[in-house]
CSV table of C-alpha atoms in Angstrom, one decimal:
chain,number,residue,atom,x,y,z
A,196,MET,CA,92.4,84.3,61.1
A,197,PRO,CA,95.1,85.3,63.2
A,198,PHE,CA,92.4,85.6,66.5
A,199,GLU,CA,89.6,83.3,68.8
A,200,LYS,CA,86.9,85.0,69.6
A,201,ASN,CA,85.6,82.5,73.0
A,202,GLU,CA,83.3,82.7,75.8
A,203,ASP,CA,85.9,84.2,77.9
A,204,SER,CA,88.2,86.8,76.3
A,205,VAL,CA,90.3,86.8,73.1
A,206,ILE,CA,93.1,85.1,71.7
A,207,LEU,CA,95.4,87.3,69.4
A,208,LYS,CA,98.3,84.8,66.9
A,209,LEU,CA,100.2,85.5,64.6
A,210,PRO,CA,102.1,82.6,62.3
A,211,SER,CA,105.6,83.4,63.9
A,212,GLY,CA,104.4,82.8,67.4
A,213,ALA,CA,102.6,85.7,68.8
A,214,THR,CA,100.0,85.3,71.2
A,215,ALA,CA,98.0,87.2,73.2
A,216,GLU,CA,95.2,86.6,75.6
A,217,ILE,CA,92.5,89.5,76.1
A,218,LEU,CA,90.1,88.6,78.8
A,219,TYR,CA,86.7,90.4,78.7
A,220,TYR,CA,86.4,91.3,82.6
A,221,GLY,CA,88.7,93.7,82.8
A,222,ALA,CA,90.0,93.8,79.8
A,223,THR,CA,93.0,92.9,81.5
A,224,ILE,CA,95.7,90.6,78.9
A,225,ILE,CA,96.9,87.8,80.8
A,226,SER,CA,99.2,86.5,78.8
A,227,TRP,CA,101.9,87.4,75.6
A,228,LYS,CA,103.7,85.1,74.6
A,229,SER,CA,106.7,86.6,72.3
A,230,PRO,CA,109.8,84.5,70.1
A,231,SER,CA,113.5,86.7,71.0
A,232,GLN,CA,114.1,88.8,67.8
A,233,SER,CA,116.7,86.2,66.7
A,234,GLY,CA,114.3,83.5,66.8
A,235,LEU,CA,113.2,80.9,64.8
A,236,GLY,CA,109.7,80.4,66.4
A,237,ASP,CA,110.9,77.6,68.3
A,238,ASP,CA,112.2,80.7,71.6
A,239,VAL,CA,108.6,82.2,71.9
A,240,GLU,CA,108.4,83.1,75.6
A,241,GLU,CA,105.2,84.1,78.6
A,242,ARG,CA,106.6,88.1,79.0
A,243,LEU,CA,103.8,88.4,81.6
A,244,PHE,CA,103.6,87.6,84.9
A,245,VAL,CA,99.6,86.4,86.1
A,246,SER,CA,99.5,84.6,89.9
A,247,LYS,CA,98.8,81.2,89.8
A,248,LYS,CA,96.4,82.4,92.9
A,249,SER,CA,94.4,85.0,90.9
A,250,ALA,CA,91.0,84.2,90.8
A,251,LEU,CA,89.5,84.3,86.0
A,252,ASP,CA,86.6,84.2,86.9
A,253,GLY,CA,85.1,87.8,86.7
A,254,SER,CA,85.3,87.4,90.3
A,255,LYS,CA,88.0,89.9,91.9
A,256,PRO,CA,90.5,91.6,89.2
A,257,ILE,CA,93.3,89.8,88.1
A,258,ARG,CA,96.9,89.9,89.9
A,259,GLY,CA,99.0,90.2,86.8
A,260,GLY,CA,98.7,90.4,83.2
A,261,ILE,CA,97.8,94.7,82.1
A,262,PRO,CA,94.7,95.8,84.2
A,263,VAL,CA,93.4,99.3,83.0
A,264,VAL,CA,92.8,101.2,85.5
A,265,PHE,CA,90.7,104.3,85.7
A,266,PRO,CA,89.6,106.3,86.5
A,267,ILE,CA,91.7,106.7,89.5
A,268,PHE,CA,94.8,105.1,90.6
A,269,GLY,CA,95.2,104.0,93.8
A,270,PRO,CA,92.7,104.3,97.0
A,271,PRO,CA,89.8,107.4,95.0
A,272,VAL,CA,91.5,110.8,96.9
A,273,LYS,CA,88.2,113.3,96.1
A,274,PRO,CA,85.6,112.9,97.9
A,275,GLU,CA,84.1,113.1,94.0
A,276,HIS,CA,85.2,109.0,93.3
A,277,SER,CA,84.2,108.2,97.7
A,278,LYS,CA,82.3,105.5,96.1
A,279,LEU,CA,84.7,103.8,94.1
A,280,GLY,CA,87.2,101.0,95.3
A,281,GLN,CA,90.8,101.4,94.3
A,282,HIS,CA,92.6,102.2,91.2
A,283,GLY,CA,88.3,102.2,89.8
A,284,PHE,CA,86.6,100.1,87.6
A,285,ALA,CA,87.5,99.7,85.3
A,286,ARG,CA,89.5,96.7,85.7
A,287,SER,CA,87.2,94.8,87.1
A,288,SER,CA,84.0,95.7,84.3
A,289,VAL,CA,82.9,93.2,82.1
A,290,TRP,CA,83.9,94.4,78.1
A,291,HIS,CA,82.1,94.1,75.3
A,292,TRP,CA,83.9,92.8,71.7
A,293,ASP,CA,83.8,95.7,69.2
A,294,ASP,CA,86.1,95.2,66.5
A,295,VAL,CA,89.0,94.2,63.9
A,296,VAL,CA,90.9,97.2,63.2
A,297,MET,CA,93.7,95.5,61.6
A,298,ASP,CA,93.8,91.5,60.9
A,299,THR,CA,97.2,90.4,58.5
A,300,ASP,CA,100.2,87.9,59.1
A,301,THR,CA,102.2,90.7,60.6
A,302,GLY,CA,99.8,92.3,62.8
A,303,VAL,CA,96.8,92.0,64.4
A,304,SER,CA,94.9,94.7,66.4
A,305,ILE,CA,91.6,94.6,68.1
A,306,ARG,CA,89.2,96.6,70.3
A,307,LEU,CA,87.5,96.2,73.5
A,308,ARG,CA,84.6,99.3,74.3
A,309,LEU,CA,82.7,99.9,77.8
A,310,ASP,CA,80.0,102.4,78.4
A,311,PRO,CA,78.3,103.5,82.2
A,312,THR,CA,76.8,100.9,83.2
A,313,PRO,CA,73.3,101.0,86.1
A,314,GLU,CA,76.4,99.9,88.5
A,315,ILE,CA,79.2,102.2,87.3
A,316,GLU,CA,77.2,105.2,86.9
A,317,ALA,CA,76.2,105.5,90.9
A,318,ALA,CA,80.0,104.9,91.6
A,319,PHE,CA,81.0,107.3,88.7
A,320,PRO,CA,78.2,109.5,87.4
A,321,HIS,CA,79.5,111.5,85.0
A,322,PRO,CA,79.6,110.4,80.7
A,323,PHE,CA,82.8,108.7,79.8
A,324,LYS,CA,82.8,106.7,76.4
A,325,LEU,CA,86.0,103.3,76.3
A,326,ALA,CA,87.5,101.8,73.6
A,327,TYR,CA,90.7,98.8,74.0
A,328,VAL,CA,92.6,99.1,70.8
A,329,VAL,CA,95.3,95.2,71.4
A,330,THR,CA,97.5,95.1,68.3
A,331,LEU,CA,100.0,92.4,68.7
A,332,ALA,CA,102.9,92.3,65.9
A,333,SER,CA,105.8,89.3,66.0
A,334,HIS,CA,107.6,90.9,68.9
A,335,GLN,CA,105.3,93.5,70.1
A,336,LEU,CA,102.9,94.4,72.0
A,337,SER,CA,101.0,97.6,72.1
A,338,THR,CA,97.5,98.4,74.2
A,339,ASP,CA,95.7,102.3,74.0
A,340,LEU,CA,93.3,103.5,76.3
A,341,HIS,CA,90.8,106.1,74.6
A,342,VAL,CA,88.3,108.1,76.6
A,343,GLU,CA,85.8,109.6,74.9
A,344,ASN,CA,84.0,112.5,77.1
A,345,PRO,CA,80.2,112.5,75.6
A,346,SER,CA,78.3,115.3,77.9
A,347,SER,CA,78.1,118.5,76.7
A,348,GLU,CA,78.5,120.3,79.5
A,349,GLN,CA,80.7,118.5,82.1
A,350,THR,CA,85.1,118.3,81.9
A,351,LEU,CA,85.4,114.2,82.4
A,352,SER,CA,88.6,114.5,84.9
A,353,PHE,CA,90.2,111.3,85.7
A,354,GLN,CA,93.9,109.3,86.0
A,355,ALA,CA,95.0,106.3,83.9
A,356,LEU,CA,97.2,103.7,83.9
A,357,LEU,CA,98.6,100.4,82.7
A,358,HIS,CA,99.1,98.2,85.5
A,359,THR,CA,101.8,95.8,83.2
A,360,TYR,CA,103.2,93.3,85.3
A,361,TYR,CA,106.9,91.7,82.9
A,362,ALA,CA,108.2,87.9,84.0
A,363,ALA,CA,110.9,89.0,85.3
A,364,ASN,CA,113.3,87.8,88.4
A,365,ALA,CA,113.0,90.4,90.7
A,366,SER,CA,116.8,90.1,91.7
A,367,HIS,CA,118.3,90.4,88.6
A,368,VAL,CA,116.1,93.8,86.5
A,369,LYS,CA,116.7,96.6,86.7
A,370,ILE,CA,115.2,99.7,84.4
A,371,SER,CA,116.2,102.5,82.8
A,372,PRO,CA,117.1,105.4,82.6
A,373,LEU,CA,114.7,106.9,85.8
A,374,THR,CA,118.2,108.9,86.7
A,375,ASN,CA,117.6,113.0,88.4
A,376,LEU,CA,114.0,111.9,88.3
A,377,THR,CA,111.2,113.5,91.2
A,378,TYR,CA,109.3,110.2,92.2
A,379,ILE,CA,107.0,109.8,95.2
A,380,ASN,CA,107.8,107.1,97.6
A,381,LYS,CA,104.7,105.4,98.7
A,382,VAL,CA,106.8,103.3,100.7
A,383,LYS,CA,108.1,105.5,102.8
A,384,GLY,CA,104.5,107.2,103.1
A,385,GLY,CA,104.3,109.6,100.1
A,386,ILE,CA,107.7,111.7,100.4
A,387,GLU,CA,109.2,112.7,97.5
A,388,GLU,CA,113.0,112.2,96.4
A,389,VAL,CA,115.3,112.3,93.6
A,390,GLU,CA,116.7,109.4,92.1
A,391,THR,CA,119.8,108.9,92.0
A,392,ARG,CA,120.8,105.0,89.8
A,393,ASP,CA,121.1,104.3,87.2
A,394,GLY,CA,119.3,101.4,86.9
A,395,VAL,CA,115.8,101.3,89.2
A,396,ASP,CA,116.0,97.6,91.3
A,397,VAL,CA,113.7,96.0,93.6
A,398,LEU,CA,115.8,94.1,95.8
A,399,GLN,CA,113.5,95.6,98.4
A,400,PHE,CA,109.9,96.4,99.2
A,401,THR,CA,109.6,99.7,95.7
A,402,ASP,CA,106.5,101.7,95.3
A,403,ALA,CA,107.8,104.3,93.6
A,404,VAL,CA,105.5,106.8,91.3
A,405,TYR,CA,108.0,109.3,88.8
A,406,LYS,CA,106.6,112.0,88.0
A,407,ASN,CA,107.4,113.7,84.3
A,408,ALA,CA,109.4,110.4,83.0
A,409,PRO,CA,110.4,109.6,80.0
A,410,LYS,CA,108.3,108.3,78.3
A,411,GLU,CA,110.7,105.4,77.3
A,412,TYR,CA,112.4,102.7,79.4
A,413,LEU,CA,114.5,100.1,79.0
A,414,ILE,CA,112.9,96.5,81.6
A,415,SER,CA,116.6,94.3,81.5
A,416,CYS,CA,116.9,91.0,82.7
A,417,GLU,CA,119.8,88.1,82.7
A,418,GLY,CA,120.7,89.4,79.3
A,419,LYS,CA,117.2,89.9,78.0
A,420,THR,CA,115.5,93.8,77.7
A,421,LEU,CA,112.4,95.1,77.0
A,422,LYS,CA,111.8,98.7,75.6
A,423,LEU,CA,108.3,100.4,76.7
A,424,LYS,CA,107.2,103.2,75.0
A,425,ALA,CA,104.7,105.8,76.8
A,426,ARG,CA,102.1,108.1,75.2
A,427,GLU,CA,100.1,110.9,77.0
A,428,LEU,CA,101.6,109.1,79.9
A,429,ASN,CA,104.0,111.3,82.0
A,430,ASP,CA,104.2,109.5,84.5
A,431,VAL,CA,105.6,105.8,85.3
A,432,VAL,CA,105.3,103.0,88.3
A,433,VAL,CA,107.3,100.5,89.6
A,434,TRP,CA,106.2,98.2,91.7
A,435,ASN,CA,107.4,95.1,93.3
A,436,PRO,CA,106.0,93.8,97.5
A,437,GLY,CA,109.3,91.8,98.3
A,438,ALA,CA,108.3,89.1,100.9
A,439,GLU,CA,107.0,90.6,103.8
A,440,ALA,CA,104.8,92.5,102.4
A,441,GLY,CA,104.1,90.8,99.1
A,442,SER,CA,103.5,87.7,101.4
A,443,ARG,CA,100.1,89.1,103.1
A,444,ILE,CA,98.9,89.6,98.6
A,445,GLY,CA,95.8,87.2,99.3
A,446,ASP,CA,96.2,86.2,95.8
A,447,MET,CA,99.9,86.3,95.2
A,448,GLU,CA,100.6,82.9,94.8
A,449,ASP,CA,103.7,80.9,96.9
A,450,GLY,CA,107.0,83.5,96.3
A,451,GLY,CA,105.1,85.4,93.3
A,452,TRP,CA,106.9,89.0,93.9
A,453,GLU,CA,110.4,87.3,93.1
A,454,ARG,CA,108.7,86.6,89.9
A,455,TYR,CA,108.0,90.0,88.9
A,456,VAL,CA,108.3,93.7,88.3
A,457,CYS,CA,106.1,95.4,87.6
A,458,VAL,CA,106.5,99.3,85.4
A,459,GLU,CA,103.8,101.7,84.6
A,460,PRO,CA,103.0,103.9,82.3
A,461,GLY,CA,99.7,105.9,83.5
A,462,SER,CA,98.9,109.3,85.3
A,463,ALA,CA,99.5,108.4,88.9
A,464,SER,CA,100.5,111.4,90.1
A,465,TYR,CA,97.7,113.9,88.6
A,466,PHE,CA,94.1,114.5,86.4
A,467,ILE,CA,93.4,114.2,83.0
A,468,ASP,CA,91.1,116.9,81.7
A,469,VAL,CA,88.6,115.7,79.1
A,470,ALA,CA,86.5,119.0,77.6
A,471,PRO,CA,82.9,118.9,77.1
A,472,GLY,CA,83.0,116.7,73.4
A,473,LYS,CA,86.3,115.8,73.1
A,474,HIS,CA,88.8,112.3,72.8
A,475,TRP,CA,92.0,111.8,75.0
A,476,ILE,CA,94.2,108.3,74.0
A,477,GLY,CA,97.1,106.8,76.3
A,478,GLY,CA,99.0,104.6,76.0
A,479,GLN,CA,101.9,102.0,75.9
A,480,THR,CA,104.2,100.2,72.8
A,481,ILE,CA,106.8,97.4,74.7
A,482,THR,CA,109.0,95.5,72.5
A,483,VAL,CA,111.1,92.6,72.4
A,484,MET,CA,115.5,93.6,71.9
């Protein structure tokens, strides 16, 4: 069977050796292992970073993997969101099993769902329904967030982002093509700058929101490349805290900032509006090249 349901997670498995594990807590993918394109199944490697100090017991959001950010990115900026925590509630809520979408030897896809709870409604009193579809193929992982507005009167306004931590040597990784894009430099207090580098590195503290990005990116490191293709998510965030800021993150393993880069497709600089009775789907596909 290409998937295994456990008490706290779902594990997807394929004959090629590819696997993915999704926690019900936060619908966070905490592992994605895939062979190389030329491999014969004996070169399977972990593609995501999760801090060894991260709590996996549901006590706080996961430091690594692919947390789901909804309905805000970062701290609240609107008065109506003042009761929400950093990055919203999706990554710190328990999602529920919904269904198998696809089940074959070449690919497996499952769906989790999140509906409002009394705790969520107290902080975010807006009707919504969320579904999260995770699809594993031998050399590919896709994640799609489905947002439904069940209200007959109110527009649903939100931000969404897939906060992906890629396992990579931070001294060598580069992200492209981001040349000539305007980005919000959060390290410098949110000023806007224009990217001039052909390949963006994270050799120093980096927290940049690239606006109106091309939705297709290459993440290259030490001769290996992943291709990221985003859907309906117009921004991409590149983040690595570096040593000074990284050492102050309580659940970051020692030197962890040296072993990952975050490349996060999302709506980080704008809000998405979904009309009453309508729905929206945004996602990403990551391919081992």
